[in-house]
Amino acid sequence: AQSVTQPDIHITVSEGASLELRCNYSYGATPYLFWYVQSPGQGLQLLLKYFSGDTLVQGIKGFEAEFKRSQSSFNLRKPSVHWSDAAEYFCAVGALAGTASKLTFGTGTRLQVTL
Amino acid sequence: GAVVSQHPSWVICKSGTSVKIECRSLDFQATTMFWYRQFPKQSLMLMATSNEGSKATYEQGVEKDKFLINHASLTLSTLTVTSAHPEDSSFYICSAREIRDNSPLHFGNGTRLTVT
């Protein structure tokens, strides 16, 4: 069974500081990995995804993530956080084949940004 | 980019009534849509997979008679919460995927359901 672990429930960083959100996954095959961001009361917006190829993927809003197969990790990073980045971040793993497009989400990491 | 519209964004209903939530893919076709439920400060839990023209596939523990799903066209899926009770109060989010390889899921903005 596939699973996702986000060890950090809540992270606080200062504006301008760097950020790394951790994500570990368990998946039986080559994983499709995603990071989504959710603002309060809103749906999810896709930040970036990894399917194959280059293990360092770039996303929107200056985010990037690195896939490390040996560590079963897909950590999200941003060099300089902006106050508008405060939100809930979800890592997800799954397949993308018709009805098998189920995603399993981690429990999320709430990011707070101090000014 | 691909947009998924969910309506209504919030609804309050009385116990025993039914509520319908719509999920539309605005600029793409989706043979498959997914319905998630999110409790406060928790992750998203997949409730069911909605298949255009056929019955939905429900996850274990989800009552299919309570959460009726209809996917009548390639751009619309509906979730009806029947005989709603306060414990059904939650945030419901739909998602859809374009009909092409490796397309990611696009999510609606969710529906906040409050049952009084």
Short mmCIF file of C-alpha atoms in Angstrom, two decimals:
data_model
loop_
_atom_site.label_atom_id
_atom_site.label_comp_id
_atom_site.label_asym_id
_atom_site.label_seq_id
_atom_site.Cartn_x
_atom_site.Cartn_y
_atom_site.Cartn_z
CA ALA A 1 0.00 0.00 0.00
CA GLN A 2 1.16 3.49 -0.71
CA SER A 3 1.67 6.00 2.05
CA VAL A 4 3.12 9.43 2.61
CA THR A 5 4.69 10.81 5.75
CA GLN A 6 5.16 14.47 6.44
CA PRO A 7 7.02 14.52 9.75
CA ASP A 8 6.56 18.20 10.45
CA ILE A 9 3.04 19.24 11.37
CA HIS A 10 3.88 22.90 11.77
CA ILE A 11 6.88 24.97 10.70
CA THR A 12 7.57 28.63 11.33
CA VAL A 13 10.15 30.55 9.34
CA SER A 14 11.04 34.18 9.00
CA GLU A 15 10.35 35.96 5.76
CA GLY A 16 13.39 35.75 3.55
CA ALA A 17 14.69 32.59 5.19
CA SER A 18 15.05 29.33 3.35
CA LEU A 19 12.52 26.56 3.68
CA GLU A 20 12.54 22.79 3.47
CA LEU A 21 9.45 20.68 3.99
CA ARG A 22 10.03 16.98 4.37
CA CYS A 23 8.16 14.20 2.65
CA ASN A 24 8.81 10.46 2.77
CA TYR A 25 6.80 8.00 0.77
CA SER A 26 6.16 4.30 0.42
CA TYR A 27 5.13 3.05 -2.99
CA GLY A 28 5.36 -0.29 -4.72
CA ALA A 29 6.51 0.97 -8.08
CA THR A 30 8.10 4.06 -9.55
CA PRO A 31 6.24 6.81 -7.80
CA TYR A 32 4.52 9.83 -9.18
CA LEU A 33 5.09 12.52 -6.57
CA PHE A 34 3.38 15.83 -6.06
CA TRP A 35 3.38 18.83 -3.81
CA TYR A 36 0.19 20.81 -3.39
CA VAL A 37 -0.50 23.98 -1.45
CA GLN A 38 -3.78 24.84 0.21
CA SER A 39 -4.80 28.23 1.52
CA PRO A 40 -7.46 28.33 4.26
CA GLY A 41 -10.87 27.33 2.96
CA GLN A 42 -9.53 26.75 -0.52
CA GLY A 43 -8.83 23.83 -2.76
CA LEU A 44 -5.41 22.55 -3.66
CA GLN A 45 -3.00 24.11 -6.09
CA LEU A 46 -0.31 22.03 -7.71
CA LEU A 47 3.18 23.35 -6.97
CA LEU A 48 5.20 20.73 -8.80
CA LYS A 49 5.31 17.11 -9.79
CA TYR A 50 7.84 14.40 -10.47
CA PHE A 51 7.30 11.60 -12.94
CA SER A 52 10.74 10.65 -14.18
CA GLY A 53 13.99 12.12 -15.43
CA ASP A 54 15.78 14.91 -13.63
CA THR A 55 15.38 14.36 -9.91
CA LEU A 56 15.35 18.07 -9.17
CA VAL A 57 12.09 19.55 -10.32
CA GLN A 58 11.11 23.16 -10.48
CA GLY A 59 7.65 24.37 -9.69
CA ILE A 60 5.65 27.52 -9.45
CA LYS A 61 6.22 30.33 -6.98
CA GLY A 62 9.93 29.59 -6.75
CA PHE A 63 9.55 26.13 -5.21
CA GLU A 64 11.63 23.11 -6.09
CA ALA A 65 11.75 19.54 -4.89
CA GLU A 66 14.30 16.78 -5.11
CA PHE A 67 13.44 13.14 -5.56
CA LYS A 68 15.83 10.83 -3.72
CA ARG A 69 14.97 7.23 -4.40
CA SER A 70 17.50 5.86 -1.91
CA GLN A 71 15.86 7.83 0.87
CA SER A 72 12.29 7.54 -0.41
CA SER A 73 12.04 11.27 -0.04
CA PHE A 74 10.68 14.17 -2.02
CA ASN A 75 11.45 17.27 0.02
CA LEU A 76 10.15 20.68 -0.98
CA ARG A 77 12.45 23.68 -0.83
CA LYS A 78 12.39 27.39 -1.38
CA PRO A 79 15.46 29.63 -1.04
CA SER A 80 13.62 32.68 0.29
CA VAL A 81 10.17 32.50 1.77
CA HIS A 82 7.59 35.23 1.28
CA TRP A 83 4.80 36.04 3.70
CA SER A 84 2.30 34.94 1.08
CA ASP A 85 3.71 31.41 1.24
CA ALA A 86 1.97 30.83 4.56
CA ALA A 87 -0.40 27.93 3.91
CA GLU A 88 -0.80 24.19 4.28
CA TYR A 89 1.44 22.03 2.13
CA PHE A 90 0.61 18.50 1.13
CA CYS A 91 2.87 15.90 -0.38
CA ALA A 92 1.14 13.19 -2.38
CA VAL A 93 2.07 9.97 -4.14
CA GLY A 94 0.13 7.99 -6.66
CA ALA A 95 -0.36 6.72 -10.14
CA LEU A 96 -1.64 8.52 -13.17
CA ALA A 97 -3.35 5.88 -15.25
CA GLY A 98 -7.07 6.22 -15.77
CA THR A 99 -8.99 5.09 -12.75
CA ALA A 100 -5.76 4.33 -11.01
CA SER A 101 -5.16 8.03 -10.61
CA LYS A 102 -5.56 7.86 -6.90
CA LEU A 103 -3.41 10.07 -4.82
CA THR A 104 -2.47 9.37 -1.26
CA PHE A 105 -1.81 12.51 0.69
CA GLY A 106 0.38 13.17 3.65
CA THR A 107 -1.09 14.80 6.70
CA GLY A 108 0.21 18.17 5.65
CA THR A 109 2.62 20.74 7.02
CA ARG A 110 1.33 24.10 8.07
CA LEU A 111 3.78 26.85 7.24
CA GLN A 112 3.74 30.05 9.22
CA VAL A 113 5.84 32.98 8.06
CA THR A 114 6.89 35.65 10.48
CA LEU A 115 7.75 39.14 9.33
CA GLY B 1 -4.45 26.13 -17.33
CA ALA B 2 -6.99 23.50 -16.46
CA VAL B 3 -9.70 24.71 -14.11
CA VAL B 4 -12.04 22.73 -11.92
CA SER B 5 -15.06 24.59 -10.63
CA GLN B 6 -16.87 23.39 -7.55
CA HIS B 7 -20.25 24.69 -6.45
CA PRO B 8 -21.40 25.74 -3.96
CA SER B 9 -18.36 26.91 -2.05
CA TRP B 10 -20.26 26.64 1.20
CA VAL B 11 -23.65 25.36 2.27
CA ILE B 12 -25.56 25.07 5.50
CA CYS B 13 -28.38 22.58 5.72
CA LYS B 14 -30.60 21.01 8.33
CA SER B 15 -30.29 17.44 9.51
CA GLY B 16 -32.19 15.03 7.33
CA THR B 17 -32.00 17.07 4.16
CA SER B 18 -29.90 16.31 1.11
CA VAL B 19 -27.23 18.48 -0.43
CA LYS B 20 -25.80 18.32 -3.93
CA ILE B 21 -22.30 19.47 -4.76
CA GLU B 22 -21.22 20.00 -8.35
CA CYS B 23 -17.77 19.57 -9.80
CA ARG B 24 -17.11 20.83 -13.31
CA SER B 25 -14.02 20.74 -15.47
CA LEU B 26 -14.26 24.05 -17.28
CA ASP B 27 -11.79 23.77 -20.12
CA PHE B 28 -11.03 20.09 -20.39
CA GLN B 29 -12.74 16.74 -20.43
CA ALA B 30 -12.42 14.34 -17.57
CA THR B 31 -13.52 10.73 -17.74
CA THR B 32 -12.56 10.37 -14.12
CA MET B 33 -13.14 12.67 -11.21
CA PHE B 34 -12.35 12.12 -7.57
CA TRP B 35 -14.11 13.19 -4.43
CA TYR B 36 -12.17 13.87 -1.26
CA ARG B 37 -13.20 14.74 2.23
CA GLN B 38 -11.08 16.80 4.55
CA PHE B 39 -11.64 17.16 8.26
CA PRO B 40 -10.35 20.25 10.04
CA LYS B 41 -6.57 20.36 10.14
CA GLN B 42 -6.32 16.94 8.56
CA SER B 43 -5.34 15.53 5.23
CA LEU B 44 -7.56 14.66 2.32
CA MET B 45 -9.21 11.28 2.33
CA LEU B 46 -10.37 9.84 -0.96
CA MET B 47 -14.04 8.99 -0.80
CA ALA B 48 -14.77 7.75 -4.29
CA THR B 49 -13.73 7.70 -7.90
CA SER B 50 -16.36 9.00 -10.27
CA ASN B 51 -16.38 7.43 -13.72
CA GLU B 52 -18.22 9.02 -16.61
CA GLY B 53 -21.06 6.81 -17.74
CA SER B 54 -20.62 4.16 -15.09
CA LYS B 55 -20.94 3.61 -11.39
CA ALA B 56 -18.60 5.28 -8.98
CA THR B 57 -16.01 3.29 -7.11
CA TYR B 58 -16.15 3.91 -3.39
CA GLU B 59 -13.31 3.60 -0.94
CA GLN B 60 -13.63 1.23 1.97
CA GLY B 61 -15.79 2.61 4.71
CA VAL B 62 -17.61 5.15 2.55
CA GLU B 63 -21.36 4.60 2.39
CA LYS B 64 -22.40 4.62 -1.24
CA ASP B 65 -26.06 5.11 -0.37
CA LYS B 66 -25.25 8.16 1.67
CA PHE B 67 -22.83 9.77 -0.74
CA LEU B 68 -24.41 9.47 -4.16
CA ILE B 69 -22.15 10.21 -7.08
CA ASN B 70 -23.26 10.85 -10.62
CA HIS B 71 -20.91 11.52 -13.53
CA ALA B 72 -23.28 12.15 -16.39
CA SER B 73 -20.90 13.93 -18.74
CA LEU B 74 -17.22 14.41 -19.38
CA THR B 75 -17.26 17.74 -17.57
CA LEU B 76 -19.60 17.24 -14.64
CA SER B 77 -19.70 15.06 -11.56
CA THR B 78 -22.05 15.56 -8.65
CA LEU B 79 -21.89 14.40 -5.06
CA THR B 80 -25.15 14.26 -3.14
CA VAL B 81 -25.00 13.91 0.61
CA THR B 82 -28.30 12.28 1.46
CA SER B 83 -30.08 12.59 4.79
CA ALA B 84 -27.27 14.72 6.09
CA HIS B 85 -26.28 14.61 9.73
CA PRO B 86 -23.98 16.89 11.72
CA GLU B 87 -21.16 14.34 11.46
CA ASP B 88 -21.25 14.84 7.70
CA SER B 89 -20.10 18.40 8.20
CA SER B 90 -16.77 18.66 6.47
CA PHE B 91 -14.85 20.15 3.59
CA TYR B 92 -15.45 18.27 0.36
CA ILE B 93 -13.05 18.67 -2.54
CA CYS B 94 -13.29 17.28 -6.03
CA SER B 95 -10.53 16.77 -8.51
CA ALA B 96 -10.30 15.86 -12.15
CA ARG B 97 -7.65 14.76 -14.57
CA GLU B 98 -7.35 15.61 -18.21
CA ILE B 99 -7.59 12.82 -20.73
CA ARG B 100 -3.92 12.64 -21.58
CA ASP B 101 -0.92 10.81 -20.28
CA ASN B 102 0.70 12.01 -17.10
CA SER B 103 -1.74 14.81 -16.59
CA PRO B 104 -1.84 15.87 -12.95
CA LEU B 105 -4.98 16.16 -10.90
CA HIS B 106 -6.61 19.57 -10.78
CA PHE B 107 -8.61 20.42 -7.71
CA GLY B 108 -11.71 22.45 -7.15
CA ASN B 109 -11.83 25.04 -4.39
CA GLY B 110 -13.87 22.81 -2.15
CA THR B 111 -17.28 22.97 -0.52
CA ARG B 112 -17.70 23.63 3.17
CA LEU B 113 -20.75 21.69 4.34
CA THR B 114 -22.28 22.46 7.71
CA VAL B 115 -25.19 20.38 8.89
CA THR B 116 -27.16 21.82 11.78
#
